[in-house]
Amino acid sequence: MKKLIAFCAFAGGLLLVLLPRYILPACEYVGYAHMHCGDTARAEFMAGAVLMAIGITTFFLERRLLLITSAVTAIIVYGVSFWLPDKIGYCMSSRMPCNYGMVPGIRFIDTIGALILIVAVINLVRTSQKKRIP
């Protein structure tokens, strides 16, 4: 379970770092002028870096409570990352690359990553409760 949490946090963070710039770039990286979506892309870079740091530190954790805490923290970061495009803003025109590429891609990564980590947390809690029963 530790490897799943670490891999999910690190891979999701890596995708959040790469997606707004290289995979499905924001408008300003495609050639448009600076807009709100560029600020959203920079905020997603930071959320991705935090998730990568959580993933790396999870590899070195041994206690089950710390694993659960790191997974819950990663879920919270995924939630914040999901919310960032609405808070910071992005282009509402359906012809802009951020509207048809970057924002749906970010939300897909956030949803899948959070669901995997929720299942991992439930599994960790269940196994820790089973081991306490004599």
Short mmCIF file of N, CA, C and O in Angstrom, two decimals:
data_model
loop_
_atom_site.label_atom_id
_atom_site.label_comp_id
_atom_site.label_asym_id
_atom_site.label_seq_id
_atom_site.Cartn_x
_atom_site.Cartn_y
_atom_site.Cartn_z
N MET A 1 0.82 -1.18 0.00
CA MET A 1 0.00 0.00 0.00
C MET A 1 0.87 1.26 0.00
O MET A 1 0.50 2.26 -0.59
N LYS A 2 2.00 1.18 0.67
CA LYS A 2 2.91 2.33 0.73
C LYS A 2 3.39 2.71 -0.67
O LYS A 2 3.42 3.89 -1.03
N LYS A 3 3.73 1.71 -1.47
CA LYS A 3 4.20 1.98 -2.82
C LYS A 3 3.09 2.57 -3.70
O LYS A 3 3.36 3.44 -4.53
N LEU A 4 1.86 2.11 -3.50
CA LEU A 4 0.74 2.65 -4.26
C LEU A 4 0.53 4.13 -3.93
O LEU A 4 0.36 4.96 -4.84
N ILE A 5 0.55 4.46 -2.65
CA ILE A 5 0.36 5.86 -2.25
C ILE A 5 1.49 6.72 -2.79
O ILE A 5 1.27 7.80 -3.34
N ALA A 6 2.72 6.25 -2.63
CA ALA A 6 3.87 7.03 -3.09
C ALA A 6 3.86 7.20 -4.61
O ALA A 6 4.08 8.31 -5.12
N PHE A 7 3.57 6.13 -5.33
CA PHE A 7 3.55 6.22 -6.79
C PHE A 7 2.42 7.11 -7.28
O PHE A 7 2.61 7.90 -8.20
N CYS A 8 1.24 6.98 -6.67
CA CYS A 8 0.09 7.78 -7.10
C CYS A 8 0.35 9.26 -6.86
O CYS A 8 0.04 10.10 -7.71
N ALA A 9 0.90 9.60 -5.71
CA ALA A 9 1.19 11.01 -5.42
C ALA A 9 2.28 11.54 -6.33
O ALA A 9 2.16 12.64 -6.89
N PHE A 10 3.35 10.77 -6.52
CA PHE A 10 4.45 11.24 -7.35
C PHE A 10 4.05 11.34 -8.82
O PHE A 10 4.33 12.34 -9.49
N ALA A 11 3.38 10.32 -9.33
CA ALA A 11 2.99 10.32 -10.75
C ALA A 11 1.96 11.42 -11.03
O ALA A 11 2.03 12.10 -12.05
N GLY A 12 0.99 11.58 -10.12
CA GLY A 12 0.01 12.66 -10.29
C GLY A 12 0.67 14.02 -10.25
O GLY A 12 0.33 14.92 -11.03
N GLY A 13 1.62 14.19 -9.34
CA GLY A 13 2.34 15.45 -9.27
C GLY A 13 3.16 15.72 -10.52
O GLY A 13 3.19 16.84 -11.04
N LEU A 14 3.82 14.68 -11.01
CA LEU A 14 4.60 14.83 -12.24
C LEU A 14 3.70 15.21 -13.42
O LEU A 14 4.04 16.08 -14.22
N LEU A 15 2.55 14.58 -13.51
CA LEU A 15 1.61 14.92 -14.58
C LEU A 15 1.10 16.35 -14.44
O LEU A 15 0.92 17.05 -15.44
N LEU A 16 0.86 16.79 -13.20
CA LEU A 16 0.40 18.17 -13.00
C LEU A 16 1.50 19.19 -13.31
O LEU A 16 1.19 20.33 -13.63
N VAL A 17 2.73 18.79 -13.21
CA VAL A 17 3.83 19.68 -13.58
C VAL A 17 3.96 19.72 -15.11
O VAL A 17 4.17 20.79 -15.70
N LEU A 18 3.83 18.59 -15.76
CA LEU A 18 4.05 18.52 -17.21
C LEU A 18 2.83 18.91 -18.04
O LEU A 18 2.98 19.47 -19.13
N LEU A 19 1.64 18.61 -17.57
CA LEU A 19 0.44 18.80 -18.38
C LEU A 19 0.19 20.24 -18.78
O LEU A 19 -0.02 20.51 -19.97
N PRO A 20 0.21 21.24 -17.87
CA PRO A 20 -0.13 22.60 -18.30
C PRO A 20 0.94 23.27 -19.18
O PRO A 20 0.69 24.32 -19.75
N ARG A 21 2.09 22.67 -19.28
CA ARG A 21 3.15 23.29 -20.08
C ARG A 21 3.46 22.52 -21.36
O ARG A 21 3.62 23.11 -22.41
N TYR A 22 3.51 21.20 -21.27
CA TYR A 22 3.98 20.41 -22.41
C TYR A 22 2.92 19.48 -23.01
O TYR A 22 2.87 19.33 -24.22
N ILE A 23 2.13 18.83 -22.20
CA ILE A 23 1.20 17.82 -22.73
C ILE A 23 -0.04 18.49 -23.32
O ILE A 23 -0.37 18.30 -24.49
N LEU A 24 -0.77 19.25 -22.50
CA LEU A 24 -1.92 20.03 -22.96
C LEU A 24 -1.69 21.48 -22.50
O LEU A 24 -2.24 21.90 -21.48
N PRO A 25 -0.90 22.26 -23.23
CA PRO A 25 -0.43 23.55 -22.71
C PRO A 25 -1.53 24.59 -22.58
O PRO A 25 -2.53 24.57 -23.29
N ALA A 26 -1.28 25.51 -21.64
CA ALA A 26 -2.16 26.67 -21.47
C ALA A 26 -1.99 27.59 -22.67
O ALA A 26 -1.05 27.46 -23.46
N CYS A 27 -2.89 28.53 -22.79
CA CYS A 27 -2.93 29.39 -23.98
C CYS A 27 -1.63 30.14 -24.21
O CYS A 27 -1.15 30.23 -25.34
N GLU A 28 -1.03 30.69 -23.16
CA GLU A 28 0.17 31.50 -23.37
C GLU A 28 1.37 30.67 -23.82
O GLU A 28 2.29 31.20 -24.43
N TYR A 29 1.35 29.37 -23.57
CA TYR A 29 2.44 28.52 -24.04
C TYR A 29 2.24 28.07 -25.48
O TYR A 29 3.13 27.49 -26.09
N VAL A 30 1.05 28.33 -26.02
CA VAL A 30 0.76 27.99 -27.41
C VAL A 30 0.99 29.20 -28.32
O VAL A 30 1.13 29.06 -29.52
N GLY A 31 1.02 30.40 -27.73
CA GLY A 31 1.28 31.58 -28.54
C GLY A 31 0.34 32.74 -28.27
O GLY A 31 0.51 33.82 -28.82
N TYR A 32 -0.67 32.53 -27.44
CA TYR A 32 -1.57 33.63 -27.10
C TYR A 32 -0.92 34.54 -26.07
O TYR A 32 0.10 34.20 -25.46
N ALA A 33 -1.51 35.69 -25.84
CA ALA A 33 -1.01 36.62 -24.83
C ALA A 33 -1.24 36.06 -23.43
O ALA A 33 -1.97 35.08 -23.25
N HIS A 34 -0.62 36.68 -22.43
CA HIS A 34 -0.78 36.24 -21.05
C HIS A 34 -2.24 36.42 -20.61
O HIS A 34 -2.82 37.49 -20.76
N MET A 35 -2.81 35.34 -20.09
CA MET A 35 -4.19 35.36 -19.60
C MET A 35 -4.24 34.64 -18.26
O MET A 35 -3.22 34.17 -17.75
N HIS A 36 -5.42 34.53 -17.68
CA HIS A 36 -5.57 33.88 -16.38
C HIS A 36 -5.15 32.42 -16.42
O HIS A 36 -4.71 31.87 -15.42
N CYS A 37 -5.30 31.78 -17.55
CA CYS A 37 -4.96 30.36 -17.62
C CYS A 37 -3.46 30.13 -17.41
O CYS A 37 -3.06 29.08 -16.91
N GLY A 38 -2.63 31.11 -17.75
CA GLY A 38 -1.21 31.00 -17.47
C GLY A 38 -0.94 31.02 -15.98
O GLY A 38 -0.06 30.29 -15.48
N ASP A 39 -1.70 31.84 -15.24
CA ASP A 39 -1.57 31.86 -13.78
C ASP A 39 -2.05 30.54 -13.18
O ASP A 39 -1.46 30.03 -12.23
N THR A 40 -3.11 30.00 -13.75
CA THR A 40 -3.60 28.70 -13.29
C THR A 40 -2.56 27.62 -13.55
O THR A 40 -2.34 26.74 -12.71
N ALA A 41 -1.90 27.67 -14.69
CA ALA A 41 -0.85 26.69 -15.00
C ALA A 41 0.29 26.77 -13.99
O ALA A 41 0.78 25.74 -13.52
N ARG A 42 0.69 27.99 -13.62
CA ARG A 42 1.75 28.13 -12.63
C ARG A 42 1.32 27.60 -11.26
O ARG A 42 2.12 26.99 -10.54
N ALA A 43 0.07 27.82 -10.90
CA ALA A 43 -0.44 27.28 -9.64
C ALA A 43 -0.48 25.76 -9.67
O ALA A 43 -0.19 25.10 -8.66
N GLU A 44 -0.80 25.19 -10.80
CA GLU A 44 -0.80 23.73 -10.94
C GLU A 44 0.61 23.17 -10.87
O GLU A 44 0.82 22.07 -10.38
N PHE A 45 1.60 23.94 -11.36
CA PHE A 45 3.00 23.52 -11.21
C PHE A 45 3.33 23.36 -9.73
O PHE A 45 3.97 22.39 -9.32
N MET A 46 2.89 24.32 -8.92
CA MET A 46 3.18 24.27 -7.48
C MET A 46 2.45 23.10 -6.81
O MET A 46 3.03 22.40 -5.98
N ALA A 47 1.19 22.89 -7.17
CA ALA A 47 0.45 21.75 -6.61
C ALA A 47 1.12 20.44 -7.02
O ALA A 47 1.23 19.50 -6.21
N GLY A 48 1.58 20.36 -8.24
CA GLY A 48 2.28 19.16 -8.69
C GLY A 48 3.59 18.95 -7.95
O GLY A 48 3.94 17.82 -7.61
N ALA A 49 4.30 20.03 -7.68
CA ALA A 49 5.56 19.90 -6.93
C ALA A 49 5.30 19.42 -5.51
O ALA A 49 6.05 18.59 -4.97
N VAL A 50 4.24 19.91 -4.89
CA VAL A 50 3.88 19.45 -3.54
C VAL A 50 3.52 17.97 -3.56
O VAL A 50 3.95 17.20 -2.68
N LEU A 51 2.75 17.55 -4.56
CA LEU A 51 2.40 16.12 -4.67
C LEU A 51 3.63 15.26 -4.90
O LEU A 51 3.74 14.15 -4.35
N MET A 52 4.57 15.74 -5.70
CA MET A 52 5.80 14.97 -5.92
C MET A 52 6.60 14.85 -4.62
O MET A 52 7.15 13.78 -4.33
N ALA A 53 6.63 15.91 -3.84
CA ALA A 53 7.34 15.86 -2.55
C ALA A 53 6.65 14.88 -1.60
O ALA A 53 7.32 14.12 -0.89
N ILE A 54 5.32 14.87 -1.59
CA ILE A 54 4.59 13.92 -0.75
C ILE A 54 4.90 12.49 -1.20
O ILE A 54 5.12 11.60 -0.38
N GLY A 55 4.93 12.26 -2.51
CA GLY A 55 5.23 10.93 -3.03
C GLY A 55 6.62 10.46 -2.66
O GLY A 55 6.82 9.30 -2.28
N ILE A 56 7.60 11.35 -2.74
CA ILE A 56 8.97 10.98 -2.40
C ILE A 56 9.10 10.68 -0.91
O ILE A 56 9.72 9.70 -0.51
N THR A 57 8.50 11.51 -0.07
CA THR A 57 8.61 11.28 1.38
C THR A 57 7.85 10.04 1.82
O THR A 57 8.22 9.41 2.81
N THR A 58 6.81 9.68 1.10
CA THR A 58 6.03 8.50 1.47
C THR A 58 6.87 7.22 1.32
O THR A 58 6.65 6.26 2.06
N PHE A 59 7.81 7.21 0.39
CA PHE A 59 8.68 6.05 0.25
C PHE A 59 9.47 5.75 1.51
O PHE A 59 9.84 4.61 1.78
N PHE A 60 9.74 6.77 2.31
CA PHE A 60 10.58 6.59 3.49
C PHE A 60 9.78 6.42 4.78
O PHE A 60 10.37 6.27 5.84
N LEU A 61 8.47 6.44 4.72
CA LEU A 61 7.64 6.30 5.92
C LEU A 61 7.47 4.83 6.27
O LEU A 61 7.34 3.97 5.40
N GLU A 62 7.42 4.55 7.56
CA GLU A 62 7.25 3.18 8.02
C GLU A 62 5.94 2.98 8.79
O GLU A 62 5.32 1.94 8.69
N ARG A 63 5.55 3.95 9.59
CA ARG A 63 4.36 3.78 10.43
C ARG A 63 3.08 3.96 9.62
O ARG A 63 2.99 4.80 8.72
N ARG A 64 2.10 3.15 9.94
CA ARG A 64 0.83 3.15 9.21
C ARG A 64 0.09 4.49 9.36
O ARG A 64 -0.51 4.97 8.40
N LEU A 65 0.15 5.09 10.53
CA LEU A 65 -0.52 6.37 10.74
C LEU A 65 0.08 7.47 9.86
O LEU A 65 -0.64 8.30 9.31
N LEU A 66 1.39 7.45 9.70
CA LEU A 66 2.04 8.43 8.82
C LEU A 66 1.68 8.19 7.36
O LEU A 66 1.54 9.15 6.59
N LEU A 67 1.52 6.94 6.97
CA LEU A 67 1.08 6.63 5.60
C LEU A 67 -0.32 7.17 5.35
O LEU A 67 -0.59 7.76 4.30
N ILE A 68 -1.21 6.95 6.31
CA ILE A 68 -2.58 7.46 6.18
C ILE A 68 -2.56 8.98 6.11
O ILE A 68 -3.26 9.59 5.29
N THR A 69 -1.75 9.61 6.95
CA THR A 69 -1.67 11.07 6.96
C THR A 69 -1.14 11.61 5.63
O THR A 69 -1.67 12.60 5.11
N SER A 70 -0.13 10.98 5.09
CA SER A 70 0.40 11.46 3.80
C SER A 70 -0.61 11.24 2.68
O SER A 70 -0.73 12.09 1.78
N ALA A 71 -1.35 10.15 2.71
CA ALA A 71 -2.36 9.91 1.69
C ALA A 71 -3.49 10.93 1.79
O ALA A 71 -3.96 11.45 0.78
N VAL A 72 -3.91 11.24 3.01
CA VAL A 72 -4.98 12.24 3.19
C VAL A 72 -4.48 13.62 2.75
O VAL A 72 -5.22 14.39 2.13
N THR A 73 -3.23 13.93 3.04
CA THR A 73 -2.65 15.20 2.59
C THR A 73 -2.62 15.27 1.07
O THR A 73 -2.94 16.31 0.48
N ALA A 74 -2.26 14.19 0.42
CA ALA A 74 -2.26 14.15 -1.04
C ALA A 74 -3.68 14.31 -1.58
O ALA A 74 -3.87 14.99 -2.60
N ILE A 75 -4.66 13.71 -0.93
CA ILE A 75 -6.05 13.88 -1.36
C ILE A 75 -6.46 15.34 -1.26
O ILE A 75 -7.14 15.88 -2.15
N ILE A 76 -6.06 16.01 -0.19
CA ILE A 76 -6.38 17.43 -0.03
C ILE A 76 -5.71 18.26 -1.12
O ILE A 76 -6.34 19.16 -1.70
N VAL A 77 -4.46 17.95 -1.44
CA VAL A 77 -3.77 18.69 -2.51
C VAL A 77 -4.45 18.43 -3.85
O VAL A 77 -4.59 19.35 -4.67
N TYR A 78 -4.88 17.20 -4.10
CA TYR A 78 -5.64 16.92 -5.32
C TYR A 78 -6.92 17.74 -5.36
O TYR A 78 -7.30 18.27 -6.41
N GLY A 79 -7.60 17.86 -4.23
CA GLY A 79 -8.82 18.67 -4.17
C GLY A 79 -8.54 20.14 -4.44
O GLY A 79 -9.30 20.80 -5.18
N VAL A 80 -7.49 20.66 -3.88
CA VAL A 80 -7.11 22.06 -4.13
C VAL A 80 -6.76 22.26 -5.60
O VAL A 80 -7.15 23.25 -6.23
N SER A 81 -6.03 21.30 -6.16
CA SER A 81 -5.66 21.38 -7.56
C SER A 81 -6.89 21.34 -8.47
O SER A 81 -6.94 22.01 -9.50
N PHE A 82 -7.90 20.58 -8.10
CA PHE A 82 -9.15 20.51 -8.86
C PHE A 82 -9.86 21.86 -8.82
O PHE A 82 -10.48 22.29 -9.79
N TRP A 83 -9.76 22.57 -7.69
CA TRP A 83 -10.47 23.81 -7.47
C TRP A 83 -9.73 25.02 -8.05
O TRP A 83 -10.35 26.06 -8.32
N LEU A 84 -8.43 24.94 -8.24
CA LEU A 84 -7.63 26.07 -8.70
C LEU A 84 -8.09 26.70 -10.02
O LEU A 84 -8.12 27.93 -10.11
N PRO A 85 -8.43 25.95 -11.06
CA PRO A 85 -8.87 26.63 -12.29
C PRO A 85 -10.10 27.51 -12.09
O PRO A 85 -10.20 28.57 -12.70
N ASP A 86 -11.02 27.09 -11.24
CA ASP A 86 -12.19 27.92 -11.00
C ASP A 86 -11.84 29.16 -10.18
O ASP A 86 -12.40 30.23 -10.39
N LYS A 87 -10.94 29.01 -9.25
CA LYS A 87 -10.57 30.13 -8.38
C LYS A 87 -9.70 31.16 -9.10
O LYS A 87 -9.95 32.35 -9.02
N ILE A 88 -8.68 30.71 -9.81
CA ILE A 88 -7.76 31.63 -10.48
C ILE A 88 -8.33 32.08 -11.82
O ILE A 88 -8.22 33.22 -12.20
N GLY A 89 -8.92 31.17 -12.54
CA GLY A 89 -9.55 31.51 -13.81
C GLY A 89 -8.87 30.87 -15.00
O GLY A 89 -7.71 30.50 -14.95
N TYR A 90 -9.63 30.74 -16.05
CA TYR A 90 -9.14 30.26 -17.33
C TYR A 90 -10.07 30.78 -18.41
O TYR A 90 -11.11 31.36 -18.11
N CYS A 91 -9.70 30.63 -19.65
CA CYS A 91 -10.48 31.17 -20.76
C CYS A 91 -11.79 30.41 -20.91
O CYS A 91 -11.80 29.18 -20.89
N MET A 92 -12.87 31.14 -21.05
CA MET A 92 -14.17 30.49 -21.17
C MET A 92 -14.57 30.21 -22.62
O MET A 92 -15.58 29.59 -22.88
N SER A 93 -13.77 30.67 -23.55
CA SER A 93 -14.06 30.41 -24.96
C SER A 93 -13.74 28.96 -25.28
O SER A 93 -12.70 28.42 -24.88
N SER A 94 -14.62 28.33 -26.01
CA SER A 94 -14.41 26.91 -26.35
C SER A 94 -13.30 26.73 -27.37
O SER A 94 -12.87 25.61 -27.63
N ARG A 95 -12.79 27.81 -27.95
CA ARG A 95 -11.70 27.72 -28.93
C ARG A 95 -10.31 27.83 -28.29
O ARG A 95 -9.32 27.69 -28.98
N MET A 96 -10.25 28.10 -27.00
CA MET A 96 -8.96 28.28 -26.34
C MET A 96 -8.43 26.93 -25.85
O MET A 96 -9.19 26.12 -25.33
N PRO A 97 -7.14 26.70 -26.00
CA PRO A 97 -6.55 25.40 -25.63
C PRO A 97 -6.72 25.05 -24.16
O PRO A 97 -6.82 23.87 -23.81
N CYS A 98 -6.74 26.04 -23.29
CA CYS A 98 -6.88 25.72 -21.87
C CYS A 98 -8.28 25.19 -21.56
O CYS A 98 -8.44 24.37 -20.67
N ASN A 99 -9.27 25.64 -22.31
CA ASN A 99 -10.65 25.22 -22.04
C ASN A 99 -10.91 23.80 -22.54
O ASN A 99 -11.62 23.03 -21.89
N TYR A 100 -10.37 23.44 -23.68
CA TYR A 100 -10.63 22.09 -24.19
C TYR A 100 -9.52 21.10 -23.90
O TYR A 100 -9.67 19.92 -24.16
N GLY A 101 -8.41 21.55 -23.32
CA GLY A 101 -7.31 20.63 -23.05
C GLY A 101 -6.82 20.64 -21.63
O GLY A 101 -6.93 19.66 -20.90
N MET A 102 -6.27 21.78 -21.21
CA MET A 102 -5.58 21.83 -19.93
C MET A 102 -6.50 21.58 -18.74
O MET A 102 -6.22 20.71 -17.91
N VAL A 103 -7.60 22.31 -18.65
CA VAL A 103 -8.47 22.20 -17.47
C VAL A 103 -9.12 20.82 -17.38
O VAL A 103 -9.11 20.21 -16.30
N PRO A 104 -9.69 20.27 -18.45
CA PRO A 104 -10.22 18.90 -18.32
C PRO A 104 -9.14 17.87 -17.99
O PRO A 104 -9.39 16.93 -17.23
N GLY A 105 -7.94 18.05 -18.52
CA GLY A 105 -6.85 17.13 -18.20
C GLY A 105 -6.47 17.20 -16.73
O GLY A 105 -6.24 16.18 -16.07
N ILE A 106 -6.39 18.41 -16.20
CA ILE A 106 -6.07 18.59 -14.78
C ILE A 106 -7.14 17.94 -13.92
O ILE A 106 -6.84 17.23 -12.96
N ARG A 107 -8.38 18.18 -14.26
CA ARG A 107 -9.47 17.61 -13.45
C ARG A 107 -9.52 16.10 -13.54
O ARG A 107 -9.85 15.43 -12.56
N PHE A 108 -9.19 15.55 -14.69
CA PHE A 108 -9.14 14.09 -14.83
C PHE A 108 -8.04 13.50 -13.94
O PHE A 108 -8.28 12.53 -13.21
N ILE A 109 -6.86 14.08 -13.99
CA ILE A 109 -5.75 13.61 -13.16
C ILE A 109 -6.10 13.71 -11.68
O ILE A 109 -5.86 12.79 -10.90
N ASP A 110 -6.68 14.84 -11.29
CA ASP A 110 -7.05 15.04 -9.88
C ASP A 110 -8.10 14.04 -9.42
O ASP A 110 -8.01 13.48 -8.32
N THR A 111 -9.09 13.78 -10.24
CA THR A 111 -10.15 12.86 -9.87
C THR A 111 -9.63 11.43 -9.73
O THR A 111 -9.91 10.76 -8.73
N ILE A 112 -8.88 10.97 -10.72
CA ILE A 112 -8.36 9.61 -10.68
C ILE A 112 -7.39 9.43 -9.51
O ILE A 112 -7.45 8.44 -8.77
N GLY A 113 -6.49 10.40 -9.32
CA GLY A 113 -5.53 10.31 -8.23
C GLY A 113 -6.20 10.29 -6.86
O GLY A 113 -5.84 9.51 -5.98
N ALA A 114 -7.19 11.17 -6.68
CA ALA A 114 -7.90 11.21 -5.40
C ALA A 114 -8.68 9.92 -5.16
O ALA A 114 -8.70 9.41 -4.03
N LEU A 115 -9.32 9.37 -6.18
CA LEU A 115 -10.06 8.12 -6.00
C LEU A 115 -9.14 6.97 -5.62
O LEU A 115 -9.47 6.16 -4.75
N ILE A 116 -7.99 6.88 -6.27
CA ILE A 116 -7.04 5.81 -5.93
C ILE A 116 -6.57 5.96 -4.48
O ILE A 116 -6.50 4.98 -3.73
N LEU A 117 -6.28 7.18 -4.07
CA LEU A 117 -5.81 7.40 -2.70
C LEU A 117 -6.91 7.17 -1.67
O LEU A 117 -6.63 6.71 -0.57
N ILE A 118 -8.14 7.48 -2.01
CA ILE A 118 -9.26 7.21 -1.09
C ILE A 118 -9.39 5.71 -0.86
O ILE A 118 -9.56 5.25 0.27
N VAL A 119 -9.28 4.93 -1.94
CA VAL A 119 -9.33 3.47 -1.80
C VAL A 119 -8.16 2.98 -0.96
O VAL A 119 -8.31 2.09 -0.10
N ALA A 120 -6.98 3.56 -1.16
CA ALA A 120 -5.81 3.16 -0.38
C ALA A 120 -5.98 3.48 1.10
O ALA A 120 -5.63 2.67 1.96
N VAL A 121 -6.54 4.64 1.41
CA VAL A 121 -6.78 5.01 2.81
C VAL A 121 -7.79 4.07 3.45
O VAL A 121 -7.60 3.62 4.59
N ILE A 122 -8.86 3.77 2.74
CA ILE A 122 -9.86 2.84 3.28
C ILE A 122 -9.23 1.48 3.55
O ILE A 122 -9.47 0.87 4.59
N ASN A 123 -8.40 1.01 2.63
CA ASN A 123 -7.72 -0.27 2.82
C ASN A 123 -6.77 -0.23 4.01
O ASN A 123 -6.72 -1.18 4.80
N LEU A 124 -6.01 0.85 4.16
CA LEU A 124 -5.10 0.97 5.31
C LEU A 124 -5.85 1.00 6.64
O LEU A 124 -5.44 0.38 7.61
N VAL A 125 -6.96 1.71 6.67
CA VAL A 125 -7.74 1.79 7.91
C VAL A 125 -8.34 0.43 8.24
O VAL A 125 -8.32 0.00 9.40
N ARG A 126 -8.86 -0.27 7.25
CA ARG A 126 -9.45 -1.60 7.49
C ARG A 126 -8.40 -2.59 7.99
O ARG A 126 -8.67 -3.36 8.91
N THR A 127 -7.24 -2.60 7.37
CA THR A 127 -6.22 -3.55 7.81
C THR A 127 -5.68 -3.20 9.20
O THR A 127 -5.34 -4.10 9.95
N SER A 128 -5.61 -1.93 9.52
CA SER A 128 -5.14 -1.58 10.85
C SER A 128 -6.19 -1.93 11.91
O SER A 128 -5.83 -2.27 13.03
N GLN A 129 -7.46 -1.85 11.58
CA GLN A 129 -8.50 -2.25 12.53
C GLN A 129 -8.54 -3.76 12.71
O GLN A 129 -8.78 -4.25 13.81
N LYS A 130 -8.29 -4.52 11.66
CA LYS A 130 -8.28 -5.98 11.76
C LYS A 130 -7.12 -6.47 12.63
O LYS A 130 -7.24 -7.45 13.35
N LYS A 131 -6.00 -5.80 12.55
CA LYS A 131 -4.84 -6.23 13.33
C LYS A 131 -4.99 -5.92 14.82
O LYS A 131 -4.35 -6.55 15.63
N ARG A 132 -5.83 -4.99 15.18
CA ARG A 132 -6.03 -4.65 16.59
C ARG A 132 -6.97 -5.63 17.28
O ARG A 132 -6.98 -5.74 18.50
N ILE A 133 -7.79 -6.32 16.52
CA ILE A 133 -8.75 -7.26 17.12
C ILE A 133 -7.98 -8.52 17.56
O ILE A 133 -7.28 -9.12 16.74
N PRO A 134 -8.11 -8.92 18.81
CA PRO A 134 -7.36 -10.12 19.27
C PRO A 134 -7.88 -11.41 18.66
O PRO A 134 -8.94 -11.58 18.21
#
